[in-house]
PDB file of C-alpha atoms in Angstrom:
ATOM      1  CA  MET A   1    -121.047-127.905  72.704  1.00 52.00           C
ATOM      2  CA  SER A   2    -118.116-127.086  74.945  1.00 56.00           C
ATOM      3  CA  VAL A   3    -115.948-129.804  76.452  1.00 56.00           C
ATOM      4  CA  GLY A   4    -114.350-127.685  79.125  1.00 61.00           C
ATOM      5  CA  ASP A   5    -111.401-125.426  79.597  1.00 71.00           C
ATOM      6  CA  ARG A   6    -109.861-123.703  76.641  1.00 82.00           C
ATOM      7  CA  VAL A   7    -106.154-124.086  76.046  1.00 87.00           C
ATOM      8  CA  PHE A   8    -104.094-120.916  76.259  1.00 89.00           C
ATOM      9  CA  PHE A   9    -100.595-120.307  74.935  1.00 92.00           C
ATOM     10  CA  ALA A  10     -97.866-117.830  75.767  1.00 91.00           C
ATOM     11  CA  ASP A  11     -97.547-114.897  73.352  1.00 90.00           C
ATOM     12  CA  ARG A  12     -96.227-115.942  69.959  1.00 91.00           C
ATOM     13  CA  SER A  13     -95.876-119.565  71.093  1.00 94.00           C
ATOM     14  CA  ALA A  14     -97.426-122.882  70.102  1.00 94.00           C
ATOM     15  CA  GLU A  15     -95.829-124.778  72.999  1.00 96.00           C
ATOM     16  CA  LEU A  16     -98.243-126.490  75.374  1.00 95.00           C
ATOM     17  CA  SER A  17     -97.824-125.726  79.061  1.00 94.00           C
ATOM     18  CA  THR A  18     -98.369-128.292  81.797  1.00 94.00           C
ATOM     19  CA  ARG A  19    -101.760-126.721  82.520  1.00 90.00           C
ATOM     20  CA  ALA A  20    -102.721-126.870  78.834  1.00 91.00           C
ATOM     21  CA  ARG A  21    -101.727-130.538  78.626  1.00 93.00           C
ATOM     22  CA  ALA A  22    -103.898-131.318  81.652  1.00 91.00           C
ATOM     23  CA  ALA A  23    -106.879-129.550  80.042  1.00 89.00           C
ATOM     24  CA  ILE A  24    -106.364-131.479  76.809  1.00 91.00           C
ATOM     25  CA  GLU A  25    -106.143-134.770  78.683  1.00 92.00           C
ATOM     26  CA  ALA A  26    -109.439-134.028  80.466  1.00 89.00           C
ATOM     27  CA  GLN A  27    -111.042-133.121  77.141  1.00 88.00           C
ATOM     28  CA  ALA A  28    -109.704-136.308  75.539  1.00 89.00           C
ATOM     29  CA  GLN A  29    -111.226-138.414  78.306  1.00 91.00           C
ATOM     30  CA  TRP A  30    -114.580-136.687  77.806  1.00 87.00           C
ATOM     31  CA  LEU A  31    -114.387-137.201  74.037  1.00 87.00           C
ATOM     32  CA  LYS A  32    -113.660-140.918  74.463  1.00 91.00           C
ATOM     33  CA  ARG A  33    -117.058-141.229  76.121  1.00 92.00           C
ATOM     34  CA  LYS A  34    -118.696-139.384  73.197  1.00 89.00           C
ATOM     35  CA  ALA A  35    -117.236-141.427  70.337  1.00 85.00           C
ATOM     36  CA  GLY A  36    -119.914-140.380  67.829  1.00 90.00           C
ATOM     37  CA  LEU A  37    -119.094-136.667  67.954  1.00 88.00           C
ATOM     38  CA  VAL A  38    -117.364-134.790  65.187  1.00 87.00           C
ATOM     39  CA  VAL A  39    -114.659-132.524  66.586  1.00 84.00           C
ATOM     40  CA  ILE A  40    -113.159-129.357  65.151  1.00 85.00           C
ATOM     41  CA  VAL A  41    -109.950-128.047  66.694  1.00 86.00           C
ATOM     42  CA  GLU A  42    -109.225-124.403  65.994  1.00 86.00           C
ATOM     43  CA  GLY A  43    -106.121-122.428  66.752  1.00 87.00           C
ATOM     44  CA  HIS A  44    -106.201-118.680  67.243  1.00 89.00           C
ATOM     45  CA  ALA A  45    -103.512-116.036  67.545  1.00 90.00           C
ATOM     46  CA  ASP A  46    -103.665-112.513  68.867  1.00 82.00           C
ATOM     47  CA  ASP A  47    -103.097-109.604  66.525  1.00 83.00           C
ATOM     48  CA  SER A  48     -99.504-108.893  67.510  1.00 85.00           C
ATOM     49  CA  GLY A  49     -97.947-110.291  64.327  1.00 84.00           C
ATOM     50  CA  THR A  50     -98.567-109.916  60.643  1.00 91.00           C
ATOM     51  CA  SER A  51    -101.615-111.577  59.150  1.00 92.00           C
ATOM     52  CA  ASP A  52     -99.431-114.296  57.604  1.00 94.00           C
ATOM     53  CA  ASP A  53     -97.528-114.876  60.857  1.00 93.00           C
ATOM     54  CA  ASN A  54    -100.788-115.151  62.783  1.00 93.00           C
ATOM     55  CA  MET A  55    -102.169-117.699  60.309  1.00 94.00           C
ATOM     56  CA  VAL A  56     -99.041-119.833  60.750  1.00 94.00           C
ATOM     57  CA  LEU A  57     -99.193-119.528  64.534  1.00 94.00           C
ATOM     58  CA  SER A  58    -102.894-120.414  64.555  1.00 93.00           C
ATOM     59  CA  ARG A  59    -102.185-123.584  62.552  1.00 93.00           C
ATOM     60  CA  GLN A  60     -99.266-124.493  64.844  1.00 95.00           C
ATOM     61  CA  ARG A  61    -101.466-124.100  67.911  1.00 93.00           C
ATOM     62  CA  ALA A  62    -104.235-126.250  66.446  1.00 91.00           C
ATOM     63  CA  ASP A  63    -101.656-128.875  65.492  1.00 93.00           C
ATOM     64  CA  ALA A  64    -100.162-128.810  68.990  1.00 94.00           C
ATOM     65  CA  VAL A  65    -103.559-129.549  70.512  1.00 90.00           C
TER      66      VAL A  65
END
């Protein structure tokens, strides 16, 4: 099930933009109304770095959300 907009990051960044924060806030409000759901947050990186760098960046992005 999708809760709305995905959150996008600048290249090689895990910093949330104003737009990303707004999307997360809207998703959080939706999730509050669905308290019984189990949620998985995933972070993804493009393939511009090494495999290890991309794994770190993916984790940082998930943590930021």
